Coordinates of N, CA and C in Angstrom, one line a residue:
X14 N -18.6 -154.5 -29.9 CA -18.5 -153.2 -29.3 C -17.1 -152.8 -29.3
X15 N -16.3 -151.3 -29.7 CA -15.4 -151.3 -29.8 C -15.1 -150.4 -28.4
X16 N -14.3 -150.5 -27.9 CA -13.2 -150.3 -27.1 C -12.7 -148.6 -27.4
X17 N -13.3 -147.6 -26.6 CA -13.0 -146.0 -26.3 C -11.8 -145.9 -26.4
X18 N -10.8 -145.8 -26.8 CA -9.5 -145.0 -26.6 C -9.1 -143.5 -26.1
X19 N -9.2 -143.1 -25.2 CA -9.1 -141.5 -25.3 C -7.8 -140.8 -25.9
X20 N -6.8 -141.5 -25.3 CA -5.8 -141.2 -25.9 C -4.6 -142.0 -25.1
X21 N -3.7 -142.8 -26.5 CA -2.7 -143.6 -26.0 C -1.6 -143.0 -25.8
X22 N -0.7 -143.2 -24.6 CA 0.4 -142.9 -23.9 C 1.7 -142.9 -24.8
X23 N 1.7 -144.4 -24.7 CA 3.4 -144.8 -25.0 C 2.9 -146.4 -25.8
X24 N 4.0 -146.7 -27.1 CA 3.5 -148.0 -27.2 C 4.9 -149.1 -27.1
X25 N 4.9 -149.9 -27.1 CA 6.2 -150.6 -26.8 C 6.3 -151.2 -28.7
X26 N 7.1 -150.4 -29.3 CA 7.7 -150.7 -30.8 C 8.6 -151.9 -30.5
X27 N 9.3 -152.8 -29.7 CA 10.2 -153.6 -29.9 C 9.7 -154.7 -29.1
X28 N 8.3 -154.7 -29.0 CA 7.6 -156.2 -28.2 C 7.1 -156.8 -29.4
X29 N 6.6 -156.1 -30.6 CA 6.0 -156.4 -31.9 C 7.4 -157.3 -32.7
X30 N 8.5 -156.6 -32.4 CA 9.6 -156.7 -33.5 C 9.9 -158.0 -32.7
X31 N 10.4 -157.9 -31.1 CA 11.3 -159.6 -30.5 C 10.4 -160.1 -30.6
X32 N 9.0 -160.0 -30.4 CA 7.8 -161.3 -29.9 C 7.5 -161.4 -30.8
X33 N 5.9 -162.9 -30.9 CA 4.8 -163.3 -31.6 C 3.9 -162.9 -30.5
X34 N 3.2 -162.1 -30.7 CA 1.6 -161.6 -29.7 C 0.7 -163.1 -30.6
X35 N 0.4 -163.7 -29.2 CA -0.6 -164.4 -29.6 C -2.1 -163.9 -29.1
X36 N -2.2 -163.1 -28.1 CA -3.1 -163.1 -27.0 C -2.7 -161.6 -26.7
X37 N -3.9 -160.6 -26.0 CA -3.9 -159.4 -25.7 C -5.0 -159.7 -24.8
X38 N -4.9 -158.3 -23.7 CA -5.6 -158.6 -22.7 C -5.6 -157.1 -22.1
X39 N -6.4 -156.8 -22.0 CA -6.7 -155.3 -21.6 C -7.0 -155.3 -19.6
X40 N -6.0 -154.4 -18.6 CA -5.8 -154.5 -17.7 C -5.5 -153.2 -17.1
X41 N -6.2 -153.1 -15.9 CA -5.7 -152.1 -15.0 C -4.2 -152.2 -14.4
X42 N -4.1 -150.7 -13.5 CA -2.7 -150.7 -13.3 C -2.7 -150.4 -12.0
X43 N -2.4 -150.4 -11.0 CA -2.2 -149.9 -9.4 C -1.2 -148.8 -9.7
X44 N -1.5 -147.4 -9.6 CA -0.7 -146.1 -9.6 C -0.7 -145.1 -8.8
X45 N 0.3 -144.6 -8.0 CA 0.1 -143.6 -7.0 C -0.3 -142.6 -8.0
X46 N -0.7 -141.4 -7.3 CA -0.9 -139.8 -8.3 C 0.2 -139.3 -8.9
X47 N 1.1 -139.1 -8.3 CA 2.5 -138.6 -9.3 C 2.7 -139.6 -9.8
X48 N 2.6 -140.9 -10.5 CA 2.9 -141.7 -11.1 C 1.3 -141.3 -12.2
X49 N 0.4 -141.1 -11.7 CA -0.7 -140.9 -13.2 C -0.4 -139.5 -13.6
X50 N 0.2 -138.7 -12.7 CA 0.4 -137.2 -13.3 C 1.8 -137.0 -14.2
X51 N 2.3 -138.1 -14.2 CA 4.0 -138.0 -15.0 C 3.3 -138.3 -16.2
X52 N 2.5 -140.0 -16.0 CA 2.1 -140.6 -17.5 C 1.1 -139.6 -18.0
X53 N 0.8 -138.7 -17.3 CA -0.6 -137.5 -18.0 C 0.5 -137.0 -19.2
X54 N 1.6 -136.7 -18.5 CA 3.1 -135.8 -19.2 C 3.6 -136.5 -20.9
X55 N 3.0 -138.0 -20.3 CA 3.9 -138.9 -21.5 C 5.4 -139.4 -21.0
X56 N 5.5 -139.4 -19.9 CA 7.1 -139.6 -19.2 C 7.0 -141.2 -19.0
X57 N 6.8 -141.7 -19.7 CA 7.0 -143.1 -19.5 C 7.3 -144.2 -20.7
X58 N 8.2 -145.0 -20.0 CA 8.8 -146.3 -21.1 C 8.9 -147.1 -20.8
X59 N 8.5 -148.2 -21.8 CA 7.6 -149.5 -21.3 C 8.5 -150.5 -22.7
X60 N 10.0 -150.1 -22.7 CA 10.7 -150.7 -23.5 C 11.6 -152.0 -23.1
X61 N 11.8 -151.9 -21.7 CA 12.8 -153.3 -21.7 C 11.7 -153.9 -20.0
X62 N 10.4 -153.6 -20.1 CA 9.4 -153.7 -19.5 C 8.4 -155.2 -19.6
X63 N 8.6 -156.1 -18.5 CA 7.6 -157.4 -18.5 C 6.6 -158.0 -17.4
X64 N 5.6 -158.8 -17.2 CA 4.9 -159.0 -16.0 C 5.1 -160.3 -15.6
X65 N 4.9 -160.5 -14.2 CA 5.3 -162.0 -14.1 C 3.8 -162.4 -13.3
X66 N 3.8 -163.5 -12.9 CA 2.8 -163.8 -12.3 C 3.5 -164.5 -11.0
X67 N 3.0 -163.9 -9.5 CA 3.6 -164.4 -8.5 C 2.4 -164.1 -7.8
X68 N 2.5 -165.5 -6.8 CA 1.2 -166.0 -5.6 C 0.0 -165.5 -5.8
X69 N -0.2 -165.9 -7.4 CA -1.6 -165.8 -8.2 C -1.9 -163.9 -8.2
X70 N -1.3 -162.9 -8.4 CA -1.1 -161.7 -8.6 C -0.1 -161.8 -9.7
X71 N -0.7 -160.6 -10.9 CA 0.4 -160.3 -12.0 C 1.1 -158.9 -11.6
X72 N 2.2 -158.7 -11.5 CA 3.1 -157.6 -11.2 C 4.4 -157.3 -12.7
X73 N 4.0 -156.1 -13.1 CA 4.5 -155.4 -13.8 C 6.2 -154.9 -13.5
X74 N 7.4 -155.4 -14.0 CA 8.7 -155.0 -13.9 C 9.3 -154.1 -14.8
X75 N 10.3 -153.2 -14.5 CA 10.8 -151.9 -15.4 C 10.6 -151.5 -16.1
X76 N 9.3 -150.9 -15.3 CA 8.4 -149.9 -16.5 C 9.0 -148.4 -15.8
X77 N 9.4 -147.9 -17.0 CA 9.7 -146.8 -16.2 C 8.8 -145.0 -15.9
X78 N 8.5 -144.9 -15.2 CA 7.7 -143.7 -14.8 C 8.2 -142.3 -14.2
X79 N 8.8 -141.6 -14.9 CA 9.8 -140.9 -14.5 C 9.3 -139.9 -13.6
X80 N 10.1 -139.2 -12.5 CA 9.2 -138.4 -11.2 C 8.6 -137.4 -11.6
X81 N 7.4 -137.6 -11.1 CA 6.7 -135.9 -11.4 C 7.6 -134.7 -11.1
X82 N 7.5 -133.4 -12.0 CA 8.5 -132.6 -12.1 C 7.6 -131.5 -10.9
X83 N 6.5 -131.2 -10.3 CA 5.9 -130.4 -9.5 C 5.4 -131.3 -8.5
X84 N 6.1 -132.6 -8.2 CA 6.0 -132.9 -6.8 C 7.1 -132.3 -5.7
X85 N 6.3 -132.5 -4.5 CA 7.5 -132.1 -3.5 C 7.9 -133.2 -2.9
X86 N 7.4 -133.7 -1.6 CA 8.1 -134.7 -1.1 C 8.1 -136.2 -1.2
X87 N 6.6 -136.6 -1.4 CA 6.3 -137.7 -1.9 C 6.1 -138.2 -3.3
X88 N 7.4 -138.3 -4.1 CA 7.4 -138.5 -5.3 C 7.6 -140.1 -5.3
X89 N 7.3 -140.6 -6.2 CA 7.3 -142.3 -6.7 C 9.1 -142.9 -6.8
X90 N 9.2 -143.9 -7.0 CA 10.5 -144.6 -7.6 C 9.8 -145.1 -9.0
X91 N 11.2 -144.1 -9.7 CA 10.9 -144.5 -11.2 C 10.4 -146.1 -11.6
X92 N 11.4 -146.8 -11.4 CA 11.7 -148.4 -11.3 C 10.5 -149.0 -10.9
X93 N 9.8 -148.9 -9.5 CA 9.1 -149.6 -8.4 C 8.2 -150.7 -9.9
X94 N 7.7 -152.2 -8.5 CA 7.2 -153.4 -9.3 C 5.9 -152.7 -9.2
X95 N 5.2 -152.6 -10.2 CA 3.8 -152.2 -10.1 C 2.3 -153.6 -10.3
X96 N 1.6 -153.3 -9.5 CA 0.4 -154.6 -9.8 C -0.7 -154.3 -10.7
X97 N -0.8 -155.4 -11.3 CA -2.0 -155.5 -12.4 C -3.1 -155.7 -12.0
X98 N -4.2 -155.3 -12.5 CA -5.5 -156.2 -11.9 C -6.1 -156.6 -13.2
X99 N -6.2 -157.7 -12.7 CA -6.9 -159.0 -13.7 C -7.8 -159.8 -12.2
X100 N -8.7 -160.5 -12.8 CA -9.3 -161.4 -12.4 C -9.0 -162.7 -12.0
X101 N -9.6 -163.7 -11.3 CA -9.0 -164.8 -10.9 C -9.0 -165.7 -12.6
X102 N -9.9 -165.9 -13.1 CA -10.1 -166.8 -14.2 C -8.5 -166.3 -15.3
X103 N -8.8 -165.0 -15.7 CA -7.6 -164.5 -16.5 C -6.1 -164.6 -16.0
X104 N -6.0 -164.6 -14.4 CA -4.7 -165.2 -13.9 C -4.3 -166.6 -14.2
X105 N -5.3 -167.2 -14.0 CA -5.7 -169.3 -14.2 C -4.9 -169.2 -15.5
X106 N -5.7 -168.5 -16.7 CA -5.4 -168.9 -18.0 C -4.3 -168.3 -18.3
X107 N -3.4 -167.1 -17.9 CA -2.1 -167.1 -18.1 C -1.1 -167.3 -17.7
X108 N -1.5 -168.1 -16.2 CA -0.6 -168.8 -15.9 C -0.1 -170.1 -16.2
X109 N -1.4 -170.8 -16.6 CA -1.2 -171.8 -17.4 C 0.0 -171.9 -19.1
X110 N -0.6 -170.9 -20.1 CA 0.3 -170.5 -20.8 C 1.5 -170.3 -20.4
X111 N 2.1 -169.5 -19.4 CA 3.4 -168.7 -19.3 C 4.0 -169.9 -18.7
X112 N 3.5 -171.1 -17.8 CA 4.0 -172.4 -17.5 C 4.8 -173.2 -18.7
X113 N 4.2 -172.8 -20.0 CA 5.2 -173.5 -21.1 C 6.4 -173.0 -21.6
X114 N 7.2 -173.8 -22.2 CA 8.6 -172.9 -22.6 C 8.0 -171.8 -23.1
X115 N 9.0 -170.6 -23.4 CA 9.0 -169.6 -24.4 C 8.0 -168.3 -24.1
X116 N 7.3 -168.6 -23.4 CA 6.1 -167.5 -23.4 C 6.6 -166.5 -22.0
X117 N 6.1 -165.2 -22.6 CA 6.1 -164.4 -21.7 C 5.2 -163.1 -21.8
X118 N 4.9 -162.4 -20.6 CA 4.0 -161.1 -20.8 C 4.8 -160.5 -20.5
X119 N 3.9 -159.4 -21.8 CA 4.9 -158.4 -22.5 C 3.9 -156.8 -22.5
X120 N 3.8 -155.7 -21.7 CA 3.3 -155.3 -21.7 C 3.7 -154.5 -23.4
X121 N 2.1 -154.2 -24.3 CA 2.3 -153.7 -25.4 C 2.1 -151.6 -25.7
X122 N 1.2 -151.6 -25.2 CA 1.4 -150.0 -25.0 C 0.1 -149.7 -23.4
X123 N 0.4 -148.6 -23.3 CA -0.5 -147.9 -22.0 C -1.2 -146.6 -22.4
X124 N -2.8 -146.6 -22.1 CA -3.4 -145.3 -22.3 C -4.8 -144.9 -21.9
X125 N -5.3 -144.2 -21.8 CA -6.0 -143.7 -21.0 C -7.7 -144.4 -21.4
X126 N -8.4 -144.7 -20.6 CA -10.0 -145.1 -21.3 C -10.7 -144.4 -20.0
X127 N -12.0 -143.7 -20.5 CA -12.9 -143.5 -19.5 C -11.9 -142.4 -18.3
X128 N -10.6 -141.7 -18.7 CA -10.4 -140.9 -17.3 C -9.2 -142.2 -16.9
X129 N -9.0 -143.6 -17.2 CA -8.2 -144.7 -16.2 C -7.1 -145.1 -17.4
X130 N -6.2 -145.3 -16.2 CA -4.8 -145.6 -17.4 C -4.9 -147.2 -17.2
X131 N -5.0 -147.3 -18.9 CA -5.2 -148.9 -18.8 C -4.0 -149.5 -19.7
X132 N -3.7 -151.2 -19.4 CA -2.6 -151.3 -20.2 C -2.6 -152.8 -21.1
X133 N -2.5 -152.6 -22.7 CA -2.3 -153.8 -22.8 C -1.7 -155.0 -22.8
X134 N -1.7 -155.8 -22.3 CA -0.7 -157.1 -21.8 C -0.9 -158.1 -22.9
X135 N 0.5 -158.4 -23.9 CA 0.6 -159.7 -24.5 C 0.9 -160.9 -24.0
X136 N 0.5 -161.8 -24.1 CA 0.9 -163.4 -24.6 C 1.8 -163.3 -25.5
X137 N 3.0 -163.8 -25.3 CA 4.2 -163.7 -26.5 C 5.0 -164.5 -26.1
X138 N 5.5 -165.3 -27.6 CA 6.8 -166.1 -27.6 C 7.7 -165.7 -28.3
X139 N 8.5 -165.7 -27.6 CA 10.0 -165.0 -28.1 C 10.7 -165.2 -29.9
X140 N 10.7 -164.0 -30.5 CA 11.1 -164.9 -32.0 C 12.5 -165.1 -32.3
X141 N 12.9 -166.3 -33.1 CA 14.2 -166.3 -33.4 C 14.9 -165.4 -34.2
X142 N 16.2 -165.2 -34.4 CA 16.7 -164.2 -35.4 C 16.1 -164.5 -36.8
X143 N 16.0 -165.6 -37.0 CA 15.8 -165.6 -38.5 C 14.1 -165.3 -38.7
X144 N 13.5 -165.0 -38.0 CA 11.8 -165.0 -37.8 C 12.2 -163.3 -37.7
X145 N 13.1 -162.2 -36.8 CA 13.2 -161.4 -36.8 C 13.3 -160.8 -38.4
X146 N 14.5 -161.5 -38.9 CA 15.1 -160.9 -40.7 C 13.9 -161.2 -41.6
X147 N 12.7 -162.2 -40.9 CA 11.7 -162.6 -41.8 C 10.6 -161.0 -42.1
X148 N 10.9 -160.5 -40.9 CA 9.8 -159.9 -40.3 C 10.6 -158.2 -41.5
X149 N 11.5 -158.1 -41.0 CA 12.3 -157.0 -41.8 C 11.6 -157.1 -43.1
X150 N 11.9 -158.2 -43.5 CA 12.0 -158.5 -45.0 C 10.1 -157.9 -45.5
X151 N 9.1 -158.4 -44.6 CA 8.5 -158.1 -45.2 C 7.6 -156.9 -44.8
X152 N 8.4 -156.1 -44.1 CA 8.5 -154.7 -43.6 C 8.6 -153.6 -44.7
X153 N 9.8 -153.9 -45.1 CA 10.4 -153.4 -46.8 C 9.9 -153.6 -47.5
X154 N 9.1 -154.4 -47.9 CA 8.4 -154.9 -49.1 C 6.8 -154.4 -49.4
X155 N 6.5 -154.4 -48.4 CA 5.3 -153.6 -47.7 C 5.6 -152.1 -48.2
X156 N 6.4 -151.1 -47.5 CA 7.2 -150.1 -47.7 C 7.1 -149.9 -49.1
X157 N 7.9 -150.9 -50.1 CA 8.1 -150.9 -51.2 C 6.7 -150.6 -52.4
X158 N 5.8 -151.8 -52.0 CA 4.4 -151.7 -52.7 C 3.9 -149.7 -52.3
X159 N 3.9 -149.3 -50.8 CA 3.2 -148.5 -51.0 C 3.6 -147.2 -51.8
X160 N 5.1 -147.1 -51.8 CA 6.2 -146.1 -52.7 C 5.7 -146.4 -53.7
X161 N 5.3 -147.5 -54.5 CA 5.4 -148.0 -55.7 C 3.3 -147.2 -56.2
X162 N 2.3 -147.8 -55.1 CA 1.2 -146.8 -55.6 C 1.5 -145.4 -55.2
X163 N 2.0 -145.0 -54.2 CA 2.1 -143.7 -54.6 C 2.7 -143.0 -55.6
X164 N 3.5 -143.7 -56.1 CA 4.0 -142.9 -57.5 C 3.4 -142.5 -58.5
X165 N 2.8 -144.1 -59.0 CA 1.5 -144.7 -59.9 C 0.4 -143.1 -59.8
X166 N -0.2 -142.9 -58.2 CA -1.2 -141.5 -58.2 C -1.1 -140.3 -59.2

């Protein structure tokens, strides 16, 4: 069964390029209202953005949600640590993983399902530079084949 999208927010373009996604995991977000009314806007970046797992809770770090522009007094802090909801079993198993070198959660993009802003969270190990130039390489090449049938048309 496939997975509703209504419409995705923001996606994180440089968790693909530094990491290896091993693992995806689809998760709620704890959000005040001016915080779902900014991301209604698209005011948000989830670029230098990661989750940690502390006292069995996953919490989301600098994601940024910029302040609603028609709030008055109770507006959000862009910055604030935001909570995940996962389950006890899905905490178990990524904590287990994120216990080994290298790995970390990496939120991948954020967007709306059913009316609820949902977000995907990677499993990811960090790539080396030469795994990055790998990745370039066959970025361009890719690029290259499709220039090459479209001309062919």
């Amino acid at each position: 069964m496939a997975i509703k999208i209504d419409k995705i927010i923001s996606i994180n373009k440089k968790a693909k390029f530094n990491y290896l996604i091993e693992d995806e995991l689809e998760v709620g977000i704890v959000l005040a209202g001016t915080e779902v009314k900014s991301i209604r806007e698209g005011k948000i970046n989830l670029k230098d953005s990661y989750a940690r797992i502390k006292n069995n809770e996953v919490y989301l770090y600098q994601m940024h949600v910029s302040p609603y522009s028609h709030a008055y007094y109770e507006n959000h802090d862009p910055l604030k640590i935001r909570k995940l909801l996962l389950n006890k079993f899905e905490i178990k198993r990524l904590s287990s993983k994120v216990t080994e070198k290298g790995y970390a959660l990496i939120p991948l993009n954020i967007y709306f399902r059913n009316g609820k802003v949902k977000l995907t969270l990677g499993l990811a190990k960090g790539k080396r530079l030469h795994d990055k130039r790998e990745t370039l390489r066959k970025k361009d090449a890719q690029r290259e084949l499709d220039r090459a049938k479209k001309d062919n048309k």
